[in-house]
Amino acid sequence: MHITRPGRRFGARFAIAGAIALSLTLSGCAATSGPASTPTSSATQPTLTFAGPNGEKPDALSALSLTADEIAKVKAGNFTAAFVWHTSSDFVTAVEKGAREEFEKLGIKVVASTQAGFNAATQANNVQTVLALHPSIVVGIAVDPTSAAKAFQPVVDSGTKLVIMTTPPAGYKAGKDFVSIVTEDLSKAGKANADIIGKEMKGEGEVGYLSYNANFWFTNQRDQAFKDWLGYSYPKMQIVDSEGFADETATQTIAAAMIAKHPNMKAIYVSWATAAQGVVAAIRAAGRTDIKVVTNDLDTTLAAAMVGNGPVAGLVGNGSLGIGQGLALAGAFGVLNKPAPALVASDPTSVTGDNLKDAWKADYGSDLPASVGK
């Protein structure tokens, strides 16, 4: 999801907030620092499944479907909804756009939208402010899963239907405390990253791997999926250096050292877009025009670095509008007391210079910013 997301910035900002300690608690996938000691290639086909923070098995967004009679009941219910976001960003804006459009189709009125600037105390206050409006549905994402367990408890206690984007409060269970989690398909996103860089490098060469070095279910699985699919689909490509970062502002220094250590390296994977900005800066500072970057989330700066054969080979979008639509439909399941899948995932979007304009519009529902220069 930034997610970023995490969304657009799913991973990064949660590290800063101490939570994504966002979203995207999973075992065994955190990055390690230092050169890779074994070949990347693998003869075993990776799985295209992944698990949610509590082991939930994902369904496609299409699993959130309503009959005509159910839609009529929702429209007749005079239901309302409110958003309790972790922060503001292009990704959040696009997700909310998708949700608002779906809520409008369902006759559900949006009464509030708040964002917490990645501050857990602010989010707790926002929950209280929103509940004063007595919404039927709250769409939320935890800034910090631990503190959010207390912050969102009044939503659960009030009987308001809680729908989660990517990161639920710690200890909350689908079908009991919230309706459903809606996020991005992590395995497909990892595969899309591998395919972008694999095709860019014509299936061979040395790769650097820069991943989020924390126990964060969303980012960990997406990072691992990239590694798994690269090894399976492109056996002549090898990850020669694998480094972890906890702070996205440190990626330029890490990437600079990686580039100096491996002069034949021709590609670098990075967990998400804002972290990748530092990698692009390191490539340019080294005077290298032969190293390409692939990462997750649509980002104006990196889109501009994709144009004109720049250092970015491609980006993988989250399917932002689809995530928003899924959140709204899950809310409708809630007010109907209809059992919903515990976890649903949108399909990611592979974005390269060839489809940048159309893919941006499809993922964010807005035109490509003029500053990108395409």
Short mmCIF file of C-alpha atoms in Angstrom, two decimals:
data_model
loop_
_atom_site.label_atom_id
_atom_site.label_comp_id
_atom_site.label_asym_id
_atom_site.label_seq_id
_atom_site.Cartn_x
_atom_site.Cartn_y
_atom_site.Cartn_z
CA MET A 1 0.00 0.00 0.00
CA HIS A 2 3.06 3.61 0.62
CA ILE A 3 1.89 2.06 2.13
CA THR A 4 5.12 2.92 2.00
CA ARG A 5 3.10 2.60 1.77
CA PRO A 6 5.09 2.01 3.35
CA GLY A 7 1.54 3.29 0.89
CA ARG A 8 3.15 6.01 -0.86
CA ARG A 9 5.51 6.02 2.09
CA PHE A 10 4.38 2.94 3.82
CA GLY A 11 7.67 1.86 5.20
CA ALA A 12 9.65 4.99 5.75
CA ARG A 13 7.48 7.14 7.86
CA PHE A 14 6.49 4.34 10.16
CA ALA A 15 10.11 3.85 10.98
CA ILE A 16 10.25 7.50 11.89
CA ALA A 17 7.14 7.18 14.01
CA GLY A 18 8.50 4.04 15.61
CA ALA A 19 5.59 2.05 14.37
CA ILE A 20 6.40 0.37 11.40
CA ALA A 21 7.74 -0.99 14.16
CA LEU A 22 2.85 1.39 9.10
CA SER A 23 1.84 -1.31 7.89
CA LEU A 24 2.86 -2.95 6.71
CA THR A 25 4.69 -8.20 12.37
CA LEU A 26 6.22 -10.81 10.35
CA SER A 27 9.16 -13.12 10.95
CA GLY A 28 12.35 -13.86 9.18
CA CYS A 29 12.40 -11.34 6.35
CA ALA A 30 14.41 -8.40 7.68
CA ALA A 31 17.35 -7.30 5.59
CA THR A 32 20.91 -8.16 6.45
CA SER A 33 23.92 -5.94 6.01
CA GLY A 34 26.93 -6.96 3.96
CA PRO A 35 27.63 -8.71 0.65
CA ALA A 36 25.47 -11.61 -0.38
CA SER A 37 27.37 -14.84 0.24
CA THR A 38 25.35 -17.14 -2.01
CA PRO A 39 24.09 -16.96 -5.61
CA THR A 40 20.71 -15.37 -6.12
CA SER A 41 19.41 -17.96 -8.58
CA SER A 42 16.84 -20.53 -7.52
CA ALA A 43 15.22 -23.40 -9.38
CA THR A 44 12.16 -23.33 -7.12
CA GLN A 45 9.27 -21.18 -8.30
CA PRO A 46 8.32 -18.67 -5.59
CA THR A 47 4.82 -18.45 -4.26
CA LEU A 48 2.44 -15.71 -5.31
CA THR A 49 0.77 -15.73 -1.91
CA PHE A 50 1.61 -13.75 1.21
CA ALA A 51 0.26 -13.41 4.73
CA GLY A 52 -1.20 -10.52 6.70
CA PRO A 53 0.13 -9.29 10.05
CA ASN A 54 -1.83 -11.99 11.91
CA GLY A 55 -1.33 -14.67 9.28
CA GLU A 56 -4.41 -13.68 7.27
CA LYS A 57 -4.61 -15.19 3.80
CA PRO A 58 -5.31 -12.66 1.06
CA ASP A 59 -8.21 -12.62 -1.35
CA ALA A 60 -8.51 -10.50 -4.46
CA LEU A 61 -10.40 -7.22 -4.30
CA SER A 62 -13.13 -8.89 -6.34
CA ALA A 63 -14.06 -10.90 -3.22
CA LEU A 64 -15.67 -7.71 -1.92
CA SER A 65 -18.80 -7.89 -4.05
CA LEU A 66 -22.34 -6.90 -3.17
CA THR A 67 -25.62 -8.02 -4.70
CA ALA A 68 -28.12 -5.51 -6.04
CA ASP A 69 -30.33 -6.09 -2.97
CA GLU A 70 -27.38 -5.49 -0.64
CA ILE A 71 -26.48 -2.27 -2.41
CA ALA A 72 -30.09 -1.13 -2.08
CA LYS A 73 -30.01 -1.85 1.65
CA VAL A 74 -26.83 0.17 2.06
CA LYS A 75 -28.27 3.09 0.11
CA ALA A 76 -31.38 3.05 2.27
CA GLY A 77 -29.40 2.97 5.50
CA ASN A 78 -28.28 6.61 5.68
CA PHE A 79 -24.80 5.43 6.65
CA THR A 80 -21.81 7.73 7.10
CA ALA A 81 -18.05 7.26 7.00
CA ALA A 82 -14.89 8.97 8.24
CA PHE A 83 -11.19 8.59 7.49
CA VAL A 84 -8.49 8.43 10.17
CA TRP A 85 -5.23 8.48 8.22
CA HIS A 86 -1.65 8.20 9.41
CA THR A 87 -0.43 11.08 7.22
CA SER A 88 -1.11 13.02 4.04
CA SER A 89 0.51 12.08 0.73
CA ASP A 90 -0.26 11.59 -2.95
CA PHE A 91 -0.91 7.93 -2.16
CA VAL A 92 -3.37 8.70 0.64
CA THR A 93 -5.09 11.27 -1.54
CA ALA A 94 -5.54 8.67 -4.28
CA VAL A 95 -6.79 6.00 -1.88
CA GLU A 96 -9.29 8.43 -0.38
CA LYS A 97 -10.41 9.43 -3.87
CA GLY A 98 -11.14 5.80 -4.71
CA ALA A 99 -12.97 5.31 -1.40
CA ARG A 100 -15.04 8.48 -1.75
CA GLU A 101 -16.13 7.52 -5.24
CA GLU A 102 -17.26 4.10 -4.03
CA PHE A 103 -18.96 5.53 -0.95
CA GLU A 104 -20.88 7.93 -3.20
CA LYS A 105 -22.09 5.03 -5.36
CA LEU A 106 -23.28 3.31 -2.20
CA GLY A 107 -25.05 6.38 -0.82
CA ILE A 108 -22.65 6.63 2.14
CA LYS A 109 -21.81 10.19 3.17
CA VAL A 110 -18.25 11.05 4.19
CA VAL A 111 -18.38 13.27 7.28
CA ALA A 112 -14.68 13.67 8.15
CA SER A 113 -11.12 13.05 7.02
CA THR A 114 -8.18 13.45 9.39
CA GLN A 115 -4.45 12.78 9.21
CA ALA A 116 -1.99 12.48 12.08
CA GLY A 117 1.37 13.48 10.62
CA PHE A 118 2.72 10.14 11.86
CA ASN A 119 2.03 11.21 15.44
CA ALA A 120 0.32 8.58 17.60
CA ALA A 121 -1.10 11.11 20.08
CA THR A 122 -2.56 13.16 17.24
CA GLN A 123 -4.17 10.06 15.80
CA ALA A 124 -5.73 9.21 19.18
CA ASN A 125 -7.23 12.72 19.31
CA ASN A 126 -8.44 12.37 15.72
CA VAL A 127 -10.29 9.18 16.62
CA GLN A 128 -12.16 11.02 19.39
CA THR A 129 -12.95 13.95 17.08
CA VAL A 130 -14.31 11.64 14.40
CA LEU A 131 -16.38 9.57 16.83
CA ALA A 132 -18.15 12.74 17.99
CA LEU A 133 -19.75 12.74 14.52
CA HIS A 134 -21.11 9.20 15.07
CA PRO A 135 -19.98 7.70 11.76
CA SER A 136 -21.21 4.26 10.77
CA ILE A 137 -17.79 3.38 9.32
CA VAL A 138 -14.24 4.43 10.21
CA VAL A 139 -11.49 3.78 7.67
CA GLY A 140 -8.12 3.86 9.42
CA ILE A 141 -4.48 2.87 9.45
CA ALA A 142 -2.37 2.67 12.59
CA VAL A 143 0.49 5.12 12.97
CA ASP A 144 1.86 2.83 15.66
CA PRO A 145 0.14 -0.56 16.06
CA THR A 146 0.84 -0.66 19.80
CA SER A 147 -0.56 2.75 20.73
CA ALA A 148 -3.33 2.38 18.15
CA ALA A 149 -4.72 -0.58 20.10
CA LYS A 150 -5.87 1.87 22.76
CA ALA A 151 -6.60 4.76 20.40
CA PHE A 152 -9.03 2.79 18.21
CA GLN A 153 -10.72 0.85 21.04
CA PRO A 154 -13.51 3.46 21.34
CA VAL A 155 -14.36 2.76 17.69
CA VAL A 156 -14.74 -0.93 18.45
CA ASP A 157 -16.66 -0.28 21.70
CA SER A 158 -19.10 2.05 19.96
CA GLY A 159 -20.08 -0.56 17.40
CA THR A 160 -18.77 1.57 14.54
CA LYS A 161 -17.44 -0.60 11.74
CA LEU A 162 -13.64 -0.30 11.48
CA VAL A 163 -11.93 -0.98 8.15
CA ILE A 164 -8.14 -1.11 7.96
CA MET A 165 -5.72 -0.03 5.28
CA THR A 166 -2.65 -2.26 5.66
CA THR A 167 -1.80 -1.79 9.35
CA PRO A 168 -4.25 -2.78 12.10
CA PRO A 169 -3.86 -1.95 15.79
CA ALA A 170 -1.90 -4.61 17.62
CA GLY A 171 -4.01 -7.55 18.79
CA TYR A 172 -7.04 -6.66 16.66
CA LYS A 173 -8.66 -9.50 14.76
CA ALA A 174 -10.62 -9.45 11.51
CA GLY A 175 -14.30 -10.22 11.96
CA LYS A 176 -14.14 -9.25 15.61
CA ASP A 177 -12.46 -5.86 16.03
CA PHE A 178 -12.41 -4.76 12.40
CA VAL A 179 -14.06 -5.81 9.17
CA SER A 180 -11.11 -6.38 6.84
CA ILE A 181 -7.60 -5.28 5.86
CA VAL A 182 -7.19 -3.83 2.38
CA THR A 183 -3.68 -3.51 0.97
CA GLU A 184 -1.44 -4.19 -2.03
CA ASP A 185 -0.60 -7.67 -3.32
CA LEU A 186 2.96 -7.95 -1.99
CA SER A 187 4.07 -11.01 -3.92
CA LYS A 188 2.90 -9.56 -7.22
CA ALA A 189 4.65 -6.28 -6.39
CA GLY A 190 7.93 -8.06 -5.72
CA LYS A 191 7.62 -9.99 -8.96
CA ALA A 192 6.85 -6.80 -10.87
CA ASN A 193 10.02 -5.19 -9.52
CA ALA A 194 12.07 -8.22 -10.55
CA ASP A 195 10.57 -8.23 -14.05
CA ILE A 196 11.21 -4.52 -14.57
CA ILE A 197 14.88 -4.74 -13.70
CA GLY A 198 15.31 -8.16 -15.29
CA LYS A 199 14.09 -6.89 -18.64
CA GLU A 200 16.10 -3.68 -18.28
CA MET A 201 19.30 -5.70 -17.77
CA LYS A 202 18.42 -8.29 -20.40
CA GLY A 203 18.47 -11.01 -17.78
CA GLU A 204 22.04 -10.80 -16.56
CA GLY A 205 24.38 -8.74 -14.39
CA GLU A 206 25.10 -7.67 -10.82
CA VAL A 207 22.39 -6.20 -8.60
CA GLY A 208 22.42 -4.32 -5.29
CA TYR A 209 19.63 -4.91 -2.78
CA LEU A 210 18.68 -2.18 -0.32
CA SER A 211 15.85 -3.22 1.98
CA TYR A 212 14.07 -2.01 5.08
CA ASN A 213 15.92 -3.36 8.10
CA ALA A 214 13.05 -3.77 10.55
CA ASN A 215 10.38 -6.31 11.39
CA PHE A 216 7.61 -4.82 9.27
CA TRP A 217 5.18 -7.30 7.74
CA PHE A 218 4.29 -5.39 4.60
CA THR A 219 7.74 -4.24 3.46
CA ASN A 220 9.56 -7.40 4.54
CA GLN A 221 7.40 -9.64 2.39
CA ARG A 222 7.51 -7.36 -0.62
CA ASP A 223 11.32 -7.11 -0.41
CA GLN A 224 11.65 -10.88 -0.11
CA ALA A 225 9.32 -11.45 -3.06
CA PHE A 226 11.59 -9.32 -5.24
CA LYS A 227 14.61 -11.37 -4.22
CA ASP A 228 12.80 -14.68 -4.73
CA TRP A 229 11.43 -13.83 -8.16
CA LEU A 230 14.68 -12.29 -9.37
CA GLY A 231 16.51 -15.51 -8.48
CA TYR A 232 13.92 -17.71 -10.16
CA SER A 233 13.14 -15.72 -13.30
CA TYR A 234 16.61 -14.30 -13.98
CA PRO A 235 19.20 -16.88 -12.88
CA LYS A 236 22.05 -15.00 -14.57
CA MET A 237 21.45 -11.98 -12.36
CA GLN A 238 23.08 -11.99 -8.93
CA ILE A 239 22.60 -9.84 -5.85
CA VAL A 240 26.20 -9.01 -4.97
CA ASP A 241 25.48 -6.68 -2.05
CA SER A 242 22.56 -6.72 0.37
CA GLU A 243 22.25 -3.81 2.76
CA GLY A 244 19.59 -2.81 5.26
CA PHE A 245 18.43 0.67 6.27
CA ALA A 246 16.31 1.87 9.17
CA ASP A 247 16.17 5.53 8.12
CA GLU A 248 15.37 6.42 4.54
CA THR A 249 17.64 9.49 4.74
CA ALA A 250 20.65 7.15 5.08
CA THR A 251 20.22 5.44 1.72
CA GLN A 252 22.48 7.81 -0.23
CA THR A 253 25.46 7.00 1.99
CA ILE A 254 24.72 3.27 1.90
CA ALA A 255 24.29 3.25 -1.87
CA ALA A 256 27.47 5.27 -2.42
CA ALA A 257 29.49 2.66 -0.53
CA MET A 258 27.76 -0.13 -2.43
CA ILE A 259 28.56 1.45 -5.79
CA ALA A 260 32.21 2.01 -4.87
CA LYS A 261 32.56 -1.60 -3.69
CA HIS A 262 30.99 -3.14 -6.81
CA PRO A 263 32.04 -1.27 -9.96
CA ASN A 264 30.29 -3.83 -12.19
CA MET A 265 26.93 -3.45 -10.47
CA LYS A 266 24.28 -2.27 -12.91
CA ALA A 267 21.05 -2.19 -10.89
CA ILE A 268 19.80 -1.47 -7.36
CA TYR A 269 16.49 -2.47 -5.79
CA VAL A 270 15.16 -0.23 -2.99
CA SER A 271 12.16 -0.92 -0.77
CA TRP A 272 10.20 2.24 -1.55
CA ALA A 273 10.36 5.44 -3.53
CA THR A 274 11.37 8.12 -1.04
CA ALA A 275 14.20 5.87 0.15
CA ALA A 276 15.18 5.40 -3.49
CA GLN A 277 15.68 9.14 -3.95
CA GLY A 278 18.94 8.88 -1.99
CA VAL A 279 20.08 5.99 -4.18
CA VAL A 280 19.45 8.03 -7.32
CA ALA A 281 21.48 10.88 -5.79
CA ALA A 282 24.35 8.49 -5.04
CA ILE A 283 24.34 7.18 -8.62
CA ARG A 284 24.46 10.68 -10.02
CA ALA A 285 27.18 11.76 -7.57
CA ALA A 286 29.30 8.80 -8.69
CA GLY A 287 28.92 9.87 -12.30
CA ARG A 288 27.39 6.53 -13.22
CA THR A 289 24.92 6.51 -16.07
CA ASP A 290 24.84 2.71 -16.32
CA ILE A 291 23.14 1.86 -13.01
CA LYS A 292 19.35 1.55 -12.93
CA VAL A 293 17.00 1.69 -9.95
CA VAL A 294 13.71 -0.11 -9.39
CA THR A 295 11.43 0.53 -6.44
CA ASN A 296 7.85 0.69 -5.16
CA ASP A 297 5.33 3.55 -5.11
CA LEU A 298 4.71 6.29 -7.63
CA ASP A 299 6.77 9.36 -6.85
CA THR A 300 7.18 12.61 -8.76
CA THR A 301 10.94 12.88 -8.21
CA LEU A 302 11.59 9.33 -9.36
CA ALA A 303 9.19 9.63 -12.27
CA ALA A 304 11.24 12.58 -13.48
CA ALA A 305 14.38 10.44 -13.09
CA MET A 306 12.77 7.83 -15.34
CA VAL A 307 12.25 10.22 -18.25
CA GLY A 308 14.96 10.54 -20.88
CA ASN A 309 16.82 7.34 -20.01
CA GLY A 310 17.47 8.51 -16.45
CA PRO A 311 18.64 6.27 -13.60
CA VAL A 312 15.19 4.90 -12.73
CA ALA A 313 14.19 1.83 -14.74
CA GLY A 314 10.70 1.61 -13.29
CA LEU A 315 8.31 1.94 -10.39
CA VAL A 316 5.62 -0.36 -9.05
CA GLY A 317 2.38 1.39 -8.07
CA ASN A 318 0.10 0.13 -5.32
CA GLY A 319 -3.21 0.14 -7.17
CA SER A 320 -4.23 3.10 -5.02
CA LEU A 321 -7.71 3.73 -6.38
CA GLY A 322 -8.50 0.03 -6.07
CA ILE A 323 -7.39 0.01 -2.46
CA GLY A 324 -9.75 2.91 -1.79
CA GLN A 325 -12.65 1.19 -3.50
CA GLY A 326 -11.95 -1.95 -1.49
CA LEU A 327 -11.97 -0.01 1.77
CA ALA A 328 -15.37 1.47 0.97
CA LEU A 329 -16.83 -1.90 -0.04
CA ALA A 330 -15.46 -3.49 3.14
CA GLY A 331 -17.23 -0.74 5.07
CA ALA A 332 -20.47 -1.68 3.33
CA PHE A 333 -19.91 -5.33 4.32
CA GLY A 334 -19.56 -4.07 7.88
CA VAL A 335 -22.80 -2.13 8.08
CA LEU A 336 -24.62 -5.09 6.49
CA ASN A 337 -23.03 -7.41 9.07
CA LYS A 338 -21.89 -9.48 6.10
CA PRO A 339 -18.75 -11.56 6.73
CA ALA A 340 -15.83 -10.17 4.75
CA PRO A 341 -12.45 -11.66 3.80
CA ALA A 342 -9.90 -10.93 6.53
CA LEU A 343 -7.47 -9.52 3.96
CA VAL A 344 -7.89 -8.36 0.38
CA ALA A 345 -5.23 -7.02 -1.94
CA SER A 346 -5.17 -4.81 -5.01
CA ASP A 347 -3.05 -5.65 -8.02
CA PRO A 348 0.08 -3.49 -8.35
CA THR A 349 0.93 -1.56 -11.48
CA SER A 350 4.26 -1.89 -13.32
CA VAL A 351 5.36 1.55 -14.48
CA THR A 352 8.15 2.30 -16.95
CA GLY A 353 8.88 5.20 -19.26
CA ASP A 354 6.66 3.63 -21.92
CA ASN A 355 3.46 3.73 -19.86
CA LEU A 356 4.25 6.35 -17.21
CA LYS A 357 1.53 8.82 -18.16
CA ASP A 358 -1.29 6.29 -18.40
CA ALA A 359 -0.14 4.27 -15.38
CA TRP A 360 0.02 7.37 -13.19
CA LYS A 361 -3.53 8.25 -14.17
CA ALA A 362 -4.74 4.69 -13.52
CA ASP A 363 -3.07 4.41 -10.11
CA TYR A 364 -3.60 7.91 -8.73
CA GLY A 365 -6.61 9.09 -10.70
CA SER A 366 -4.82 12.31 -11.64
CA ASP A 367 -2.67 13.55 -14.49
CA LEU A 368 1.08 13.10 -14.39
CA PRO A 369 2.55 16.22 -12.74
CA ALA A 370 3.96 18.70 -15.25
CA SER A 371 7.24 18.76 -13.30
CA VAL A 372 7.97 15.22 -14.46
CA GLY A 373 8.58 16.60 -17.93
CA LYS A 374 6.92 13.91 -20.06
#
